[in-house]
mmCIF file of C-alpha atoms in Angstrom:
data_model
loop_
_atom_site.group_PDB
_atom_site.id
_atom_site.type_symbol
_atom_site.label_atom_id
_atom_site.label_comp_id
_atom_site.label_asym_id
_atom_site.label_seq_id
_atom_site.Cartn_x
_atom_site.Cartn_y
_atom_site.Cartn_z
ATOM 1 C CA MET T 81 124.384 165.663 127.919
ATOM 2 C CA SER T 82 122.669 167.492 125.099
ATOM 3 C CA LEU T 83 123.743 167.014 121.481
ATOM 4 C CA ASN T 84 124.245 169.928 119.135
ATOM 5 C CA LEU T 85 122.602 169.969 115.710
ATOM 6 C CA ASN T 86 125.596 168.453 113.880
ATOM 7 C CA ASP T 87 125.829 165.613 116.412
ATOM 8 C CA LYS T 88 122.112 164.917 116.020
ATOM 9 C CA LYS T 89 122.439 164.821 112.233
ATOM 10 C CA ALA T 90 125.355 162.403 112.549
ATOM 11 C CA VAL T 91 123.360 160.100 114.861
ATOM 12 C CA VAL T 92 120.337 160.132 112.526
ATOM 13 C CA ALA T 93 122.600 159.386 109.535
ATOM 14 C CA GLU T 94 124.265 156.485 111.387
ATOM 15 C CA ILE T 95 120.950 154.979 112.471
ATOM 16 C CA SER T 96 119.433 155.506 109.009
ATOM 17 C CA ALA T 97 122.337 153.567 107.490
ATOM 18 C CA LYS T 98 121.720 150.674 109.899
ATOM 19 C CA VAL T 99 117.966 150.747 109.280
ATOM 20 C CA ALA T 100 118.492 150.706 105.510
ATOM 21 C CA THR T 101 120.132 147.257 105.702
ATOM 22 C CA ALA T 102 118.029 145.893 108.581
ATOM 23 C CA GLN T 103 115.381 143.206 108.495
ATOM 24 C CA THR T 104 114.341 143.512 112.134
ATOM 25 C CA ILE T 105 114.122 146.233 114.781
ATOM 26 C CA VAL T 106 113.126 145.477 118.375
ATOM 27 C CA VAL T 107 112.532 148.173 120.994
ATOM 28 C CA ALA T 108 112.563 147.435 124.704
ATOM 29 C CA GLU T 109 112.205 149.512 127.840
ATOM 30 C CA TYR T 110 115.311 149.250 130.016
ATOM 31 C CA ARG T 111 114.243 151.266 133.073
ATOM 32 C CA GLY T 112 115.937 150.041 136.272
ATOM 33 C CA ILE T 113 118.559 147.774 134.689
ATOM 34 C CA GLN T 114 122.014 148.024 136.227
ATOM 35 C CA VAL T 115 124.854 149.221 134.017
ATOM 36 C CA GLY T 116 126.692 145.907 134.325
ATOM 37 C CA HIS T 117 123.697 144.012 132.985
ATOM 38 C CA LEU T 118 123.290 146.448 130.088
ATOM 39 C CA THR T 119 126.967 145.933 129.266
ATOM 40 C CA GLN T 120 126.395 142.158 129.180
ATOM 41 C CA LEU T 121 123.387 142.665 126.909
ATOM 42 C CA ARG T 122 125.383 144.835 124.522
ATOM 43 C CA ALA T 123 128.249 142.320 124.448
ATOM 44 C CA LYS T 124 125.825 139.502 123.639
ATOM 45 C CA ALA T 125 124.215 141.636 120.919
ATOM 46 C CA ARG T 126 127.594 142.494 119.404
ATOM 47 C CA SER T 127 128.573 138.809 119.285
ATOM 48 C CA GLN T 128 125.307 138.010 117.446
ATOM 49 C CA GLY T 129 125.748 140.831 114.908
ATOM 50 C CA VAL T 130 123.017 143.016 116.407
ATOM 51 C CA TYR T 131 123.435 146.804 116.541
ATOM 52 C CA MET T 132 122.134 147.919 119.925
ATOM 53 C CA ARG T 133 121.921 151.480 121.159
ATOM 54 C CA VAL T 134 120.054 153.764 123.525
ATOM 55 C CA LEU T 135 118.735 156.694 121.495
ATOM 56 C CA LYS T 136 116.618 159.763 121.894
ATOM 57 C CA ASN T 137 113.224 158.736 120.571
ATOM 58 C CA THR T 138 112.899 161.798 118.325
ATOM 59 C CA LEU T 139 116.179 160.904 116.602
ATOM 60 C CA ALA T 140 115.061 157.302 116.175
ATOM 61 C CA ARG T 141 111.736 158.457 114.689
ATOM 62 C CA ARG T 142 113.602 160.574 112.143
ATOM 63 C CA ALA T 143 115.868 157.657 111.257
ATOM 64 C CA VAL T 144 112.939 155.317 110.479
ATOM 65 C CA GLU T 145 110.888 157.978 108.692
ATOM 66 C CA GLY T 146 110.100 156.893 105.137
ATOM 67 C CA THR T 147 111.291 153.297 105.683
ATOM 68 C CA PRO T 148 109.319 150.076 106.126
ATOM 69 C CA PHE T 149 109.918 150.530 109.877
ATOM 70 C CA ALA T 150 108.001 153.832 110.073
ATOM 71 C CA GLY T 151 105.067 152.090 111.772
ATOM 72 C CA LEU T 152 107.274 151.557 114.810
ATOM 73 C CA ALA T 153 107.404 155.309 115.506
ATOM 74 C CA SER T 154 104.186 155.227 117.535
ATOM 75 C CA GLU T 155 105.821 152.820 120.024
ATOM 76 C CA MET T 156 108.878 155.037 120.578
ATOM 77 C CA THR T 157 108.094 156.500 123.992
ATOM 78 C CA GLY T 158 109.958 156.209 127.270
ATOM 79 C CA PRO T 159 113.519 155.040 127.907
ATOM 80 C CA LEU T 160 114.147 152.578 125.072
ATOM 81 C CA ILE T 161 117.014 150.505 123.818
ATOM 82 C CA TYR T 162 116.949 149.840 120.078
ATOM 83 C CA SER T 163 118.131 146.539 118.597
ATOM 84 C CA ILE T 164 118.675 146.500 114.849
ATOM 85 C CA SER T 165 119.781 143.437 112.884
ATOM 86 C CA GLU T 166 120.278 142.332 109.309
ATOM 87 C CA ASP T 167 119.461 138.771 110.395
ATOM 88 C CA ALA T 168 115.716 138.277 110.657
ATOM 89 C CA VAL T 169 115.701 136.741 114.139
ATOM 90 C CA ALA T 170 118.930 137.885 115.815
ATOM 91 C CA ALA T 171 117.630 141.113 117.390
ATOM 92 C CA ALA T 172 114.467 139.462 118.689
ATOM 93 C CA LYS T 173 116.401 136.478 120.026
ATOM 94 C CA VAL T 174 118.999 138.583 121.900
ATOM 95 C CA VAL T 175 116.410 140.846 123.525
ATOM 96 C CA HIS T 176 114.003 137.996 124.326
ATOM 97 C CA ASP T 177 116.718 135.781 125.852
ATOM 98 C CA PHE T 178 117.939 138.644 128.035
ATOM 99 C CA SER T 179 114.398 139.554 129.128
ATOM 100 C CA LYS T 180 113.909 135.968 130.374
ATOM 101 C CA THR T 181 116.766 136.443 132.875
ATOM 102 C CA ASN T 182 116.161 140.117 133.687
ATOM 103 C CA ASP T 183 112.542 141.129 134.252
ATOM 104 C CA LYS T 184 113.375 144.860 134.097
ATOM 105 C CA LEU T 185 113.933 144.654 130.335
ATOM 106 C CA VAL T 186 110.424 144.885 128.896
ATOM 107 C CA ILE T 187 109.904 144.255 125.197
ATOM 108 C CA LYS T 188 107.588 146.949 123.836
ATOM 109 C CA ALA T 189 107.389 146.242 120.128
ATOM 110 C CA GLY T 190 109.243 145.208 117.037
ATOM 111 C CA ASN T 191 109.117 145.342 113.296
ATOM 112 C CA TYR T 192 110.097 142.608 110.883
ATOM 113 C CA ALA T 193 110.246 143.377 107.160
ATOM 114 C CA GLY T 194 107.792 146.254 107.516
ATOM 115 C CA LYS T 195 105.285 144.350 109.645
ATOM 116 C CA SER T 196 104.699 145.664 113.167
ATOM 117 C CA LEU T 197 105.026 143.148 115.980
ATOM 118 C CA ASP T 198 103.749 143.324 119.537
ATOM 119 C CA LYS T 199 105.492 141.591 122.441
ATOM 120 C CA ALA T 200 103.979 138.209 121.497
ATOM 121 C CA GLY T 201 105.102 138.681 117.891
ATOM 122 C CA VAL T 202 108.661 139.440 118.976
ATOM 123 C CA THR T 203 108.618 136.356 121.219
ATOM 124 C CA ALA T 204 107.368 134.212 118.320
ATOM 125 C CA LEU T 205 110.078 135.625 116.048
ATOM 126 C CA ALA T 206 112.708 134.871 118.710
ATOM 127 C CA SER T 207 111.614 131.226 118.855
ATOM 128 C CA ILE T 208 112.511 130.642 115.192
ATOM 129 C CA PRO T 209 115.846 128.824 114.857
ATOM 130 C CA SER T 210 118.778 130.793 113.473
ATOM 131 C CA ARG T 211 119.639 130.768 109.780
ATOM 132 C CA GLU T 212 122.537 128.341 110.308
ATOM 133 C CA VAL T 213 120.307 125.861 112.171
ATOM 134 C CA LEU T 214 117.636 126.044 109.455
ATOM 135 C CA ILE T 215 120.245 125.420 106.735
ATOM 136 C CA ALA T 216 121.631 122.444 108.674
ATOM 137 C CA GLN T 217 118.121 121.009 109.059
ATOM 138 C CA LEU T 218 117.440 121.463 105.355
ATOM 139 C CA LEU T 219 120.702 119.729 104.418
ATOM 140 C CA GLY T 220 119.840 116.866 106.760
ATOM 141 C CA VAL T 221 116.489 116.416 105.032
ATOM 142 C CA MET T 222 118.144 116.546 101.610
ATOM 143 C CA GLN T 223 120.826 114.002 102.565
ATOM 144 C CA ALA T 224 118.443 111.507 104.173
ATOM 145 C CA PRO T 225 117.305 109.725 100.961
ATOM 146 C CA VAL T 226 120.844 109.483 99.582
ATOM 147 C CA SER T 227 122.341 108.178 102.815
ATOM 148 C CA GLY T 228 119.444 105.714 103.223
ATOM 149 C CA PHE T 229 120.025 104.420 99.710
ATOM 150 C CA ALA T 230 123.770 104.054 100.392
ATOM 151 C CA ARG T 231 123.082 102.129 103.626
ATOM 152 C CA GLY T 232 120.645 99.877 101.746
ATOM 153 C CA LEU T 233 123.235 99.102 99.068
ATOM 154 C CA ALA T 234 125.858 98.387 101.720
ATOM 155 C CA ALA T 235 123.466 96.031 103.534
ATOM 156 C CA LEU T 236 122.609 94.266 100.257
ATOM 157 C CA ALA T 237 126.307 93.894 99.415
ATOM 158 C CA ALA T 238 127.013 92.494 102.883
ATOM 159 C CA LYS T 239 124.117 90.019 102.508
ATOM 160 C CA LYS T 240 125.324 88.831 99.084
ATOM 161 C CA GLU T 241 128.862 88.481 100.450
ATOM 162 C CA ALA T 242 127.581 86.449 103.407
ATOM 163 C CA GLU T 243 125.561 84.162 101.101
ATOM 164 C CA SER T 244 128.501 83.507 98.783
ATOM 165 C CA ALA T 245 130.878 82.713 101.617
#
C-alpha cells in the first residue's frame, strides 16, 4: 500500500528521531522469511530495546541524511529490515543471533558511531558482551583485591586464634 506525502513525512520524522539517539544501525535482507519468524524477531528486538522496522529504502535514506549514519545509504537496496538501538551492541546482537538460526536473514551492513561495518564487523560487534555484563566484570575486578585482603585477614585471625588456644 502506497503512502501519501504526509505519511511519508511522518515516517521520516519518526525514523530521524530514532536515528538521532542511536549508536548502532544494522540492516539485513529478510527475503523469504515467514511472517511468524519475523514476528519472533521483532518481539526479541523489542525486549532488548531495539527499534526494528521494515522501511522503504528511500525513506530510510532521507532519515539518515546528514547524520553520522549517512554512509549506510549506499547499502540500502533490496528488501531490508532496519534495526536501530541506543545500546552499542543490542541491534547487532539481536540480528546476528537470529541469523544464526534462520539462514534467510542475511546481514548486509551496519554502522556504529558513524563507522560503517560490513557483515564481519557486525558479527564482531555482536560478540561484545552487553553493557551489564561488562559492568559486572569490571566490578568483579575492582572487588578482587579487597575481598582477597579480607580473606587474608580472616585466615590470619583464625591462625592466631588456633595458636592461642
